[in-house]
Amino acid sequence: MELIRRLHLMREAVRKARAEGKKIAFVPTMGALHDGHLALVRRARELGDIVVVSIFVNPEQFGPDEDYDTYPRDLARDTDLCVEEHVDFIFAPDPKEMYPDGFRTYVEVEGLSSILEGASRPGFFRGVCTAVLKLLSVVNPHFAFFGQKDMQQAVIVQTMVRDLNLNVEIVLCPTVRDDDGVALSSRNVRLNVSERVSAMALRRALERGRVLIEDQGVSSVEEVETKVRDVLGADESIKIDYFAVVDPVSLERPETIGGEVLLLLAVWIGQTRLIDNISACPEPPDEAE
Ligand code: PAF
């Protein structure tokens, strides 16, 4: 496994591998790797000959009051995990090389970037898309892997790739959860014991929504919203940022639930902001009827 810090060296390593006919599989991360990231790496290992993991805490996707400085960082541990997973290259560029003085080009997927996470975190997706596009341009992969845990991010990246005709296949991988149902996230380490118990309500609330839609045939968005919010509201340490039922492609709120929808939420538990989502699809009407 090789650790590469400079952009031109990363480009050169990939150029050589491509010249030998190798398929490049790329997992972009901000480090603090957990089993969710490792599931992406394992899928990358299946599809690619060369696996590149980027570890870059991207300053452009943090707001001025957010946790850029305190975001968990542990390159030594991340490196050990990547070695165990037979990663070929870690790409850990310096922010000053990614965003040199005078940097002024940003990518924005209009509309999708300003709702939900984007409404709560202005500039977040502009920062994500700019970093992802730059990383894709340097790593030049055949495949790039994203987790469904950050579903809005995945939809936005897919839209950017389509709109800008980028020659990469985006592979989405399922959310990985701990045994208690909490979706893996680098920020989970900040939860104390009672906050961790509260975090279990997220999955419970989303499951409640899924059961309403899939098993009980509820098609009213308002009813699903109210009942899911009730589950979250039962725990007074949870502050709901948003809960939304949306179309999986446009991310718009449907009038009624007639096909697949995403249930997306963000909450604060103490000082920690957590997001989660699941998809739900009502049973198709019986054709005989
Ligand atoms: O999901 C993340 O970890 C980040 O948003 C990403 C995709 C690595 C871009 O910085």
PDB file of C-alpha atoms and ligand atoms in Angstrom:
ATOM      1  CA  MET A   1       0.000   0.000   0.000  1.00  0.00           C
ATOM      2  CA  GLU A   2       1.346   3.417  -0.900  1.00  0.00           C
ATOM      3  CA  LEU A   3       0.416   6.745   0.684  1.00  0.00           C
ATOM      4  CA  ILE A   4       0.379   9.538  -1.880  1.00  0.00           C
ATOM      5  CA  ARG A   5       0.071  13.187  -0.907  1.00  0.00           C
ATOM      6  CA  ARG A   6       0.835  15.064  -4.105  1.00  0.00           C
ATOM      7  CA  LEU A   7      -1.703  15.456  -6.926  1.00  0.00           C
ATOM      8  CA  HIS A   8       0.799  14.868  -9.745  1.00  0.00           C
ATOM      9  CA  LEU A   9       2.056  11.639  -8.127  1.00  0.00           C
ATOM     10  CA  MET A  10      -1.493  10.326  -7.804  1.00  0.00           C
ATOM     11  CA  ARG A  11      -2.173  11.136 -11.471  1.00  0.00           C
ATOM     12  CA  GLU A  12       1.038   9.379 -12.490  1.00  0.00           C
ATOM     13  CA  ALA A  13       0.270   6.214 -10.469  1.00  0.00           C
ATOM     14  CA  VAL A  14      -3.172   5.961 -12.068  1.00  0.00           C
ATOM     15  CA  ARG A  15      -1.805   6.695 -15.542  1.00  0.00           C
ATOM     16  CA  LYS A  16       0.593   3.753 -15.204  1.00  0.00           C
ATOM     17  CA  ALA A  17      -2.112   1.405 -13.904  1.00  0.00           C
ATOM     18  CA  ARG A  18      -4.482   2.377 -16.720  1.00  0.00           C
ATOM     19  CA  ALA A  19      -1.723   1.825 -19.284  1.00  0.00           C
ATOM     20  CA  GLU A  20      -1.486  -1.757 -17.971  1.00  0.00           C
ATOM     21  CA  GLY A  21      -5.227  -2.171 -18.553  1.00  0.00           C
ATOM     22  CA  LYS A  22      -6.133  -2.027 -14.848  1.00  0.00           C
ATOM     23  CA  LYS A  23      -9.591  -0.883 -13.678  1.00  0.00           C
ATOM     24  CA  ILE A  24      -9.417   1.848 -11.040  1.00  0.00           C
ATOM     25  CA  ALA A  25     -11.940   1.747  -8.166  1.00  0.00           C
ATOM     26  CA  PHE A  26     -12.094   4.881  -6.021  1.00  0.00           C
ATOM     27  CA  VAL A  27     -13.542   5.410  -2.543  1.00  0.00           C
ATOM     28  CA  PRO A  28     -13.604   9.102  -1.540  1.00  0.00           C
ATOM     29  CA  THR A  29     -13.652   9.609   2.249  1.00  0.00           C
ATOM     30  CA  MET A  30     -12.825  12.156   4.907  1.00  0.00           C
ATOM     31  CA  GLY A  31     -11.037   9.490   6.952  1.00  0.00           C
ATOM     32  CA  ALA A  32     -11.971   8.339  10.481  1.00  0.00           C
ATOM     33  CA  LEU A  33     -12.793   5.125   8.660  1.00  0.00           C
ATOM     34  CA  HIS A  34     -15.464   2.792  10.016  1.00  0.00           C
ATOM     35  CA  ASP A  35     -17.144  -0.379   8.759  1.00  0.00           C
ATOM     36  CA  GLY A  36     -19.388   1.692   6.470  1.00  0.00           C
ATOM     37  CA  HIS A  37     -16.303   2.936   4.603  1.00  0.00           C
ATOM     38  CA  LEU A  38     -14.787  -0.546   4.667  1.00  0.00           C
ATOM     39  CA  ALA A  39     -17.924  -1.950   3.010  1.00  0.00           C
ATOM     40  CA  LEU A  40     -17.315   0.559   0.179  1.00  0.00           C
ATOM     41  CA  VAL A  41     -13.668  -0.527  -0.003  1.00  0.00           C
ATOM     42  CA  ARG A  42     -14.672  -4.204  -0.199  1.00  0.00           C
ATOM     43  CA  ARG A  43     -17.100  -3.480  -3.035  1.00  0.00           C
ATOM     44  CA  ALA A  44     -14.335  -1.475  -4.732  1.00  0.00           C
ATOM     45  CA  ARG A  45     -11.995  -4.449  -4.328  1.00  0.00           C
ATOM     46  CA  GLU A  46     -14.576  -6.651  -6.088  1.00  0.00           C
ATOM     47  CA  LEU A  47     -14.998  -4.340  -9.087  1.00  0.00           C
ATOM     48  CA  GLY A  48     -11.521  -2.859  -9.517  1.00  0.00           C
ATOM     49  CA  ASP A  49      -7.946  -4.076  -9.988  1.00  0.00           C
ATOM     50  CA  ILE A  50      -6.528  -1.040  -8.198  1.00  0.00           C
ATOM     51  CA  VAL A  51      -8.308   0.454  -5.175  1.00  0.00           C
ATOM     52  CA  VAL A  52      -7.671   4.094  -4.278  1.00  0.00           C
ATOM     53  CA  VAL A  53      -9.058   5.546  -1.018  1.00  0.00           C
ATOM     54  CA  SER A  54      -8.862   9.296  -0.605  1.00  0.00           C
ATOM     55  CA  ILE A  55      -8.630  10.710   2.900  1.00  0.00           C
ATOM     56  CA  PHE A  56      -9.283  14.411   2.732  1.00  0.00           C
ATOM     57  CA  VAL A  57     -11.191  16.454   5.297  1.00  0.00           C
ATOM     58  CA  ASN A  58     -12.558  18.915   2.790  1.00  0.00           C
ATOM     59  CA  PRO A  59     -12.598  22.440   4.282  1.00  0.00           C
ATOM     60  CA  GLU A  60     -14.972  23.681   1.576  1.00  0.00           C
ATOM     61  CA  GLN A  61     -17.883  21.560   2.830  1.00  0.00           C
ATOM     62  CA  PHE A  62     -17.806  22.888   6.401  1.00  0.00           C
ATOM     63  CA  GLY A  63     -19.641  26.076   7.337  1.00  0.00           C
ATOM     64  CA  PRO A  64     -17.905  28.698   9.497  1.00  0.00           C
ATOM     65  CA  ASP A  65     -19.660  27.410  12.648  1.00  0.00           C
ATOM     66  CA  GLU A  66     -19.155  23.738  11.852  1.00  0.00           C
ATOM     67  CA  ASP A  67     -16.646  21.163  13.077  1.00  0.00           C
ATOM     68  CA  TYR A  68     -13.825  21.312  10.490  1.00  0.00           C
ATOM     69  CA  ASP A  69     -11.128  21.790  13.139  1.00  0.00           C
ATOM     70  CA  THR A  70     -12.446  19.090  15.444  1.00  0.00           C
ATOM     71  CA  TYR A  71     -13.528  16.574  12.776  1.00  0.00           C
ATOM     72  CA  PRO A  72     -12.008  13.210  13.823  1.00  0.00           C
ATOM     73  CA  ARG A  73      -8.648  12.546  12.116  1.00  0.00           C
ATOM     74  CA  ASP A  74      -6.442   9.464  12.598  1.00  0.00           C
ATOM     75  CA  LEU A  75      -4.330   8.744   9.528  1.00  0.00           C
ATOM     76  CA  ALA A  76      -2.262   6.040  11.259  1.00  0.00           C
ATOM     77  CA  ARG A  77      -5.361   4.008  12.164  1.00  0.00           C
ATOM     78  CA  ASP A  78      -6.934   4.631   8.747  1.00  0.00           C
ATOM     79  CA  THR A  79      -3.725   3.426   7.091  1.00  0.00           C
ATOM     80  CA  ASP A  80      -3.748   0.180   9.120  1.00  0.00           C
ATOM     81  CA  LEU A  81      -7.357  -0.459   8.115  1.00  0.00           C
ATOM     82  CA  CYS A  82      -6.568   0.188   4.448  1.00  0.00           C
ATOM     83  CA  VAL A  83      -3.600  -2.195   4.602  1.00  0.00           C
ATOM     84  CA  GLU A  84      -5.883  -4.892   6.057  1.00  0.00           C
ATOM     85  CA  GLU A  85      -8.336  -4.321   3.189  1.00  0.00           C
ATOM     86  CA  HIS A  86      -5.577  -4.543   0.542  1.00  0.00           C
ATOM     87  CA  VAL A  87      -6.058  -0.973  -0.626  1.00  0.00           C
ATOM     88  CA  ASP A  88      -3.410  -0.070  -3.223  1.00  0.00           C
ATOM     89  CA  PHE A  89      -3.201   3.690  -2.669  1.00  0.00           C
ATOM     90  CA  ILE A  90      -4.299   6.139  -0.010  1.00  0.00           C
ATOM     91  CA  PHE A  91      -4.531   9.596  -1.536  1.00  0.00           C
ATOM     92  CA  ALA A  92      -4.284  12.203   1.236  1.00  0.00           C
ATOM     93  CA  PRO A  93      -3.722  15.558  -0.441  1.00  0.00           C
ATOM     94  CA  ASP A  94      -2.804  18.738   1.402  1.00  0.00           C
ATOM     95  CA  PRO A  95      -5.688  21.272   1.510  1.00  0.00           C
ATOM     96  CA  LYS A  96      -3.219  23.897   0.235  1.00  0.00           C
ATOM     97  CA  GLU A  97      -2.598  21.864  -2.897  1.00  0.00           C
ATOM     98  CA  MET A  98      -6.305  21.113  -3.391  1.00  0.00           C
ATOM     99  CA  TYR A  99      -7.253  24.774  -2.853  1.00  0.00           C
ATOM    100  CA  PRO A 100      -4.203  26.921  -3.625  1.00  0.00           C
ATOM    101  CA  ASP A 101      -4.239  30.698  -3.211  1.00  0.00           C
ATOM    102  CA  GLY A 102      -6.499  32.220  -5.826  1.00  0.00           C
ATOM    103  CA  PHE A 103      -8.767  29.165  -6.089  1.00  0.00           C
ATOM    104  CA  ARG A 104     -12.136  30.394  -7.346  1.00  0.00           C
ATOM    105  CA  THR A 105     -13.925  27.623  -9.275  1.00  0.00           C
ATOM    106  CA  TYR A 106     -16.833  25.832  -7.620  1.00  0.00           C
ATOM    107  CA  VAL A 107     -19.407  23.314  -8.809  1.00  0.00           C
ATOM    108  CA  GLU A 108     -23.051  23.594  -7.850  1.00  0.00           C
ATOM    109  CA  VAL A 109     -25.903  21.241  -8.727  1.00  0.00           C
ATOM    110  CA  GLU A 110     -28.717  23.763  -8.700  1.00  0.00           C
ATOM    111  CA  GLY A 111     -31.925  23.079  -6.814  1.00  0.00           C
ATOM    112  CA  LEU A 112     -30.910  19.755  -5.295  1.00  0.00           C
ATOM    113  CA  SER A 113     -28.104  21.448  -3.363  1.00  0.00           C
ATOM    114  CA  SER A 114     -30.234  23.994  -1.553  1.00  0.00           C
ATOM    115  CA  ILE A 115     -32.884  21.726  -0.007  1.00  0.00           C
ATOM    116  CA  LEU A 116     -32.819  19.382   3.029  1.00  0.00           C
ATOM    117  CA  GLU A 117     -29.115  19.101   4.055  1.00  0.00           C
ATOM    118  CA  GLY A 118     -28.375  22.043   1.786  1.00  0.00           C
ATOM    119  CA  ALA A 119     -30.992  24.233   3.506  1.00  0.00           C
ATOM    120  CA  SER A 120     -29.505  23.472   6.917  1.00  0.00           C
ATOM    121  CA  ARG A 121     -25.888  23.618   5.728  1.00  0.00           C
ATOM    122  CA  PRO A 122     -25.603  26.326   3.051  1.00  0.00           C
ATOM    123  CA  GLY A 123     -22.605  25.742   0.776  1.00  0.00           C
ATOM    124  CA  PHE A 124     -22.199  22.127   1.928  1.00  0.00           C
ATOM    125  CA  PHE A 125     -22.974  20.473  -1.414  1.00  0.00           C
ATOM    126  CA  ARG A 126     -21.063  23.098  -3.358  1.00  0.00           C
ATOM    127  CA  GLY A 127     -18.042  22.075  -1.269  1.00  0.00           C
ATOM    128  CA  VAL A 128     -18.767  18.356  -1.688  1.00  0.00           C
ATOM    129  CA  CYS A 129     -19.223  18.596  -5.480  1.00  0.00           C
ATOM    130  CA  THR A 130     -16.125  20.739  -5.926  1.00  0.00           C
ATOM    131  CA  ALA A 131     -13.966  18.308  -3.930  1.00  0.00           C
ATOM    132  CA  VAL A 132     -15.467  15.204  -5.558  1.00  0.00           C
ATOM    133  CA  LEU A 133     -14.977  16.635  -9.052  1.00  0.00           C
ATOM    134  CA  LYS A 134     -11.362  17.547  -8.273  1.00  0.00           C
ATOM    135  CA  LEU A 135     -10.687  14.109  -6.761  1.00  0.00           C
ATOM    136  CA  LEU A 136     -12.294  12.393  -9.772  1.00  0.00           C
ATOM    137  CA  SER A 137     -10.189  14.514 -12.087  1.00  0.00           C
ATOM    138  CA  VAL A 138      -6.954  13.497 -10.305  1.00  0.00           C
ATOM    139  CA  VAL A 139      -7.770   9.827  -9.599  1.00  0.00           C
ATOM    140  CA  ASN A 140      -9.531   9.294 -12.954  1.00  0.00           C
ATOM    141  CA  PRO A 141     -11.313   6.130 -11.787  1.00  0.00           C
ATOM    142  CA  HIS A 142     -13.565   3.740 -13.691  1.00  0.00           C
ATOM    143  CA  PHE A 143     -15.795   3.381 -10.588  1.00  0.00           C
ATOM    144  CA  ALA A 144     -16.446   5.606  -7.564  1.00  0.00           C
ATOM    145  CA  PHE A 145     -18.259   4.333  -4.476  1.00  0.00           C
ATOM    146  CA  PHE A 146     -20.713   6.246  -2.289  1.00  0.00           C
ATOM    147  CA  GLY A 147     -22.816   5.124   0.688  1.00  0.00           C
ATOM    148  CA  GLN A 148     -26.589   5.373   0.727  1.00  0.00           C
ATOM    149  CA  LYS A 149     -26.305   6.744   4.258  1.00  0.00           C
ATOM    150  CA  ASP A 150     -25.585  10.123   2.600  1.00  0.00           C
ATOM    151  CA  MET A 151     -28.359   9.643   0.072  1.00  0.00           C
ATOM    152  CA  GLN A 152     -28.808  13.291  -0.918  1.00  0.00           C
ATOM    153  CA  GLN A 153     -25.059  13.519  -1.521  1.00  0.00           C
ATOM    154  CA  ALA A 154     -25.220  10.371  -3.683  1.00  0.00           C
ATOM    155  CA  VAL A 155     -28.131  11.747  -5.754  1.00  0.00           C
ATOM    156  CA  ILE A 156     -26.322  15.064  -6.223  1.00  0.00           C
ATOM    157  CA  VAL A 157     -23.025  13.420  -7.220  1.00  0.00           C
ATOM    158  CA  GLN A 158     -24.879  11.205  -9.718  1.00  0.00           C
ATOM    159  CA  THR A 159     -26.544  14.305 -11.164  1.00  0.00           C
ATOM    160  CA  MET A 160     -23.199  16.118 -11.436  1.00  0.00           C
ATOM    161  CA  VAL A 161     -21.612  13.108 -13.169  1.00  0.00           C
ATOM    162  CA  ARG A 162     -24.512  12.953 -15.634  1.00  0.00           C
ATOM    163  CA  ASP A 163     -24.674  16.697 -16.290  1.00  0.00           C
ATOM    164  CA  LEU A 164     -20.911  17.080 -16.775  1.00  0.00           C
ATOM    165  CA  ASN A 165     -20.547  13.845 -18.812  1.00  0.00           C
ATOM    166  CA  LEU A 166     -17.916  12.496 -16.427  1.00  0.00           C
ATOM    167  CA  ASN A 167     -16.575   9.147 -17.496  1.00  0.00           C
ATOM    168  CA  VAL A 168     -17.033   7.292 -14.212  1.00  0.00           C
ATOM    169  CA  GLU A 169     -19.600   4.827 -12.913  1.00  0.00           C
ATOM    170  CA  ILE A 170     -21.046   5.797  -9.539  1.00  0.00           C
ATOM    171  CA  VAL A 171     -21.720   2.708  -7.420  1.00  0.00           C
ATOM    172  CA  LEU A 172     -24.087   3.121  -4.461  1.00  0.00           C
ATOM    173  CA  CYS A 173     -23.647   0.809  -1.476  1.00  0.00           C
ATOM    174  CA  PRO A 174     -26.181   0.113   1.306  1.00  0.00           C
ATOM    175  CA  THR A 175     -26.015   1.855   4.675  1.00  0.00           C
ATOM    176  CA  VAL A 176     -24.137  -0.175   7.282  1.00  0.00           C
ATOM    177  CA  ARG A 177     -25.680  -0.210  10.768  1.00  0.00           C
ATOM    178  CA  ASP A 178     -24.482  -1.285  14.183  1.00  0.00           C
ATOM    179  CA  ASP A 179     -26.400  -4.072  15.944  1.00  0.00           C
ATOM    180  CA  ASP A 180     -28.534  -1.447  17.692  1.00  0.00           C
ATOM    181  CA  GLY A 181     -29.680  -0.056  14.314  1.00  0.00           C
ATOM    182  CA  VAL A 182     -27.633   3.164  14.439  1.00  0.00           C
ATOM    183  CA  ALA A 183     -26.168   3.963  11.007  1.00  0.00           C
ATOM    184  CA  LEU A 184     -22.366   4.075  11.094  1.00  0.00           C
ATOM    185  CA  SER A 185     -20.980   7.604  10.984  1.00  0.00           C
ATOM    186  CA  SER A 186     -17.621   9.110  11.904  1.00  0.00           C
ATOM    187  CA  ARG A 187     -19.503  11.491  14.202  1.00  0.00           C
ATOM    188  CA  ASN A 188     -21.020   8.654  16.310  1.00  0.00           C
ATOM    189  CA  VAL A 189     -17.876   8.644  18.485  1.00  0.00           C
ATOM    190  CA  ARG A 190     -19.115  11.911  19.969  1.00  0.00           C
ATOM    191  CA  LEU A 191     -22.295  10.370  21.417  1.00  0.00           C
ATOM    192  CA  ASN A 192     -22.266   9.589  25.121  1.00  0.00           C
ATOM    193  CA  VAL A 193     -24.083   6.518  26.432  1.00  0.00           C
ATOM    194  CA  SER A 194     -27.523   8.107  26.785  1.00  0.00           C
ATOM    195  CA  GLU A 195     -27.187   9.963  23.469  1.00  0.00           C
ATOM    196  CA  ARG A 196     -26.361   6.671  21.817  1.00  0.00           C
ATOM    197  CA  VAL A 197     -29.638   5.247  23.159  1.00  0.00           C
ATOM    198  CA  SER A 198     -31.455   8.281  21.727  1.00  0.00           C
ATOM    199  CA  ALA A 199     -29.753   7.724  18.353  1.00  0.00           C
ATOM    200  CA  MET A 200     -31.495   4.352  18.140  1.00  0.00           C
ATOM    201  CA  ALA A 201     -34.781   6.220  17.665  1.00  0.00           C
ATOM    202  CA  LEU A 202     -33.720   7.337  14.180  1.00  0.00           C
ATOM    203  CA  ARG A 203     -33.917   3.881  12.692  1.00  0.00           C
ATOM    204  CA  ARG A 204     -37.096   3.162  14.689  1.00  0.00           C
ATOM    205  CA  ALA A 205     -38.739   6.300  13.312  1.00  0.00           C
ATOM    206  CA  LEU A 206     -37.737   5.538   9.718  1.00  0.00           C
ATOM    207  CA  GLU A 207     -38.961   1.946  10.078  1.00  0.00           C
ATOM    208  CA  ARG A 208     -42.279   3.266  11.369  1.00  0.00           C
ATOM    209  CA  GLY A 209     -42.568   5.310   8.180  1.00  0.00           C
ATOM    210  CA  ARG A 210     -41.649   2.346   6.007  1.00  0.00           C
ATOM    211  CA  VAL A 211     -44.228   0.107   7.696  1.00  0.00           C
ATOM    212  CA  LEU A 212     -46.930   2.765   7.261  1.00  0.00           C
ATOM    213  CA  ILE A 213     -46.188   2.998   3.541  1.00  0.00           C
ATOM    214  CA  GLU A 214     -45.395  -0.613   2.684  1.00  0.00           C
ATOM    215  CA  ASP A 215     -47.535  -2.648   5.064  1.00  0.00           C
ATOM    216  CA  GLN A 216     -50.411  -0.331   5.899  1.00  0.00           C
ATOM    217  CA  GLY A 217     -50.833   1.315   2.493  1.00  0.00           C
ATOM    218  CA  VAL A 218     -50.669   4.866   3.837  1.00  0.00           C
ATOM    219  CA  SER A 219     -50.362   7.247   0.878  1.00  0.00           C
ATOM    220  CA  SER A 220     -50.695  10.533   2.769  1.00  0.00           C
ATOM    221  CA  VAL A 221     -47.338  12.278   3.110  1.00  0.00           C
ATOM    222  CA  GLU A 222     -48.691  14.324   6.044  1.00  0.00           C
ATOM    223  CA  GLU A 223     -49.711  11.196   7.956  1.00  0.00           C
ATOM    224  CA  VAL A 224     -46.285   9.599   7.512  1.00  0.00           C
ATOM    225  CA  GLU A 225     -44.586  12.850   8.506  1.00  0.00           C
ATOM    226  CA  THR A 226     -46.698  13.241  11.645  1.00  0.00           C
ATOM    227  CA  LYS A 227     -46.245   9.661  12.807  1.00  0.00           C
ATOM    228  CA  VAL A 228     -42.500   9.559  12.171  1.00  0.00           C
ATOM    229  CA  ARG A 229     -42.080  12.889  13.941  1.00  0.00           C
ATOM    230  CA  ASP A 230     -44.060  11.467  16.895  1.00  0.00           C
ATOM    231  CA  VAL A 231     -41.525   8.636  17.274  1.00  0.00           C
ATOM    232  CA  LEU A 232     -38.632  11.101  17.253  1.00  0.00           C
ATOM    233  CA  GLY A 233     -40.483  13.575  19.473  1.00  0.00           C
ATOM    234  CA  ALA A 234     -40.985  10.897  22.154  1.00  0.00           C
ATOM    235  CA  ASP A 235     -37.320  11.344  23.070  1.00  0.00           C
ATOM    236  CA  GLU A 236     -36.838  14.832  24.415  1.00  0.00           C
ATOM    237  CA  SER A 237     -33.112  14.887  23.765  1.00  0.00           C
ATOM    238  CA  ILE A 238     -33.768  14.671  20.005  1.00  0.00           C
ATOM    239  CA  LYS A 239     -34.160  17.996  18.180  1.00  0.00           C
ATOM    240  CA  ILE A 240     -35.508  17.423  14.683  1.00  0.00           C
ATOM    241  CA  ASP A 241     -33.764  19.452  11.988  1.00  0.00           C
ATOM    242  CA  TYR A 242     -35.871  17.973   9.191  1.00  0.00           C
ATOM    243  CA  PHE A 243     -37.839  14.906   8.288  1.00  0.00           C
ATOM    244  CA  ALA A 244     -38.982  14.615   4.691  1.00  0.00           C
ATOM    245  CA  VAL A 245     -40.676  12.189   2.343  1.00  0.00           C
ATOM    246  CA  VAL A 246     -39.246  12.795  -1.138  1.00  0.00           C
ATOM    247  CA  ASP A 247     -39.041  11.429  -4.650  1.00  0.00           C
ATOM    248  CA  PRO A 248     -35.752   9.449  -5.000  1.00  0.00           C
ATOM    249  CA  VAL A 249     -34.606  11.344  -8.116  1.00  0.00           C
ATOM    250  CA  SER A 250     -35.971  14.889  -7.877  1.00  0.00           C
ATOM    251  CA  LEU A 251     -35.886  14.946  -4.049  1.00  0.00           C
ATOM    252  CA  GLU A 252     -39.204  16.818  -4.234  1.00  0.00           C
ATOM    253  CA  ARG A 253     -42.063  16.156  -1.848  1.00  0.00           C
ATOM    254  CA  PRO A 254     -44.735  14.132  -3.695  1.00  0.00           C
ATOM    255  CA  GLU A 255     -48.453  15.052  -3.399  1.00  0.00           C
ATOM    256  CA  THR A 256     -49.191  11.480  -2.357  1.00  0.00           C
ATOM    257  CA  ILE A 257     -47.116   8.325  -2.029  1.00  0.00           C
ATOM    258  CA  GLY A 258     -47.737   6.221  -5.136  1.00  0.00           C
ATOM    259  CA  GLY A 259     -44.253   4.830  -5.865  1.00  0.00           C
ATOM    260  CA  GLU A 260     -40.830   4.581  -4.294  1.00  0.00           C
ATOM    261  CA  VAL A 261     -39.972   7.403  -1.885  1.00  0.00           C
ATOM    262  CA  LEU A 262     -37.048   8.248   0.343  1.00  0.00           C
ATOM    263  CA  LEU A 263     -37.566   9.048   4.003  1.00  0.00           C
ATOM    264  CA  LEU A 264     -34.767  11.387   5.018  1.00  0.00           C
ATOM    265  CA  LEU A 265     -34.035  12.940   8.374  1.00  0.00           C
ATOM    266  CA  ALA A 266     -31.498  14.996  10.254  1.00  0.00           C
ATOM    267  CA  VAL A 267     -31.539  15.527  14.006  1.00  0.00           C
ATOM    268  CA  TRP A 268     -29.444  17.019  16.742  1.00  0.00           C
ATOM    269  CA  ILE A 269     -28.691  14.885  19.777  1.00  0.00           C
ATOM    270  CA  GLY A 270     -26.777  17.094  22.185  1.00  0.00           C
ATOM    271  CA  GLN A 271     -23.923  18.632  20.178  1.00  0.00           C
ATOM    272  CA  THR A 272     -24.011  15.937  17.493  1.00  0.00           C
ATOM    273  CA  ARG A 273     -25.920  16.201  14.238  1.00  0.00           C
ATOM    274  CA  LEU A 274     -26.930  12.855  12.714  1.00  0.00           C
ATOM    275  CA  ILE A 275     -28.580  12.006   9.399  1.00  0.00           C
ATOM    276  CA  ASP A 276     -30.236   8.806   8.242  1.00  0.00           C
ATOM    277  CA  ASN A 277     -32.646   7.613   5.569  1.00  0.00           C
ATOM    278  CA  ILE A 278     -34.405   4.589   4.129  1.00  0.00           C
ATOM    279  CA  SER A 279     -36.445   3.993   1.013  1.00  0.00           C
ATOM    280  CA  ALA A 280     -40.011   2.744   0.993  1.00  0.00           C
ATOM    281  CA  CYS A 281     -42.191   1.523  -1.822  1.00  0.00           C
ATOM    282  CA  PRO A 282     -45.927   0.829  -1.569  1.00  0.00           C
ATOM    283  CA  GLU A 283     -47.043  -2.512  -2.937  1.00  0.00           C
ATOM    284  CA  PRO A 284     -47.856  -2.214  -6.629  1.00  0.00           C
ATOM    285  CA  PRO A 285     -51.623  -2.478  -7.215  1.00  0.00           C
ATOM    286  CA  ASP A 286     -52.750  -6.021  -8.029  1.00  0.00           C
ATOM    287  CA  GLU A 287     -53.041  -6.225 -11.840  1.00  0.00           C
ATOM    288  CA  ALA A 288     -56.126  -8.431 -11.659  1.00  0.00           C
ATOM    289  CA  GLU A 289     -58.085  -5.717  -9.844  1.00  0.00           C
TER     290      GLU A 289
HETATM  291  O1  PAF B   1     -19.026  11.659   2.261  1.00  0.00           O
HETATM  292  C1  PAF B   1     -17.897  12.157   2.482  1.00  0.00           C
HETATM  293  O2  PAF B   1     -17.110  11.636   3.252  1.00  0.00           O
HETATM  294  C2  PAF B   1     -17.504  13.466   1.782  1.00  0.00           C
HETATM  295  O3  PAF B   1     -18.620  14.279   1.608  1.00  0.00           O
HETATM  296  C3  PAF B   1     -16.784  13.242   0.448  1.00  0.00           C
HETATM  297  C4  PAF B   1     -17.658  12.506  -0.551  1.00  0.00           C
HETATM  298  C5  PAF B   1     -15.513  12.424   0.688  1.00  0.00           C
HETATM  299  C6  PAF B   1     -16.384  14.583  -0.170  1.00  0.00           C
HETATM  300  O4  PAF B   1     -15.535  15.299   0.641  1.00  0.00           O
END
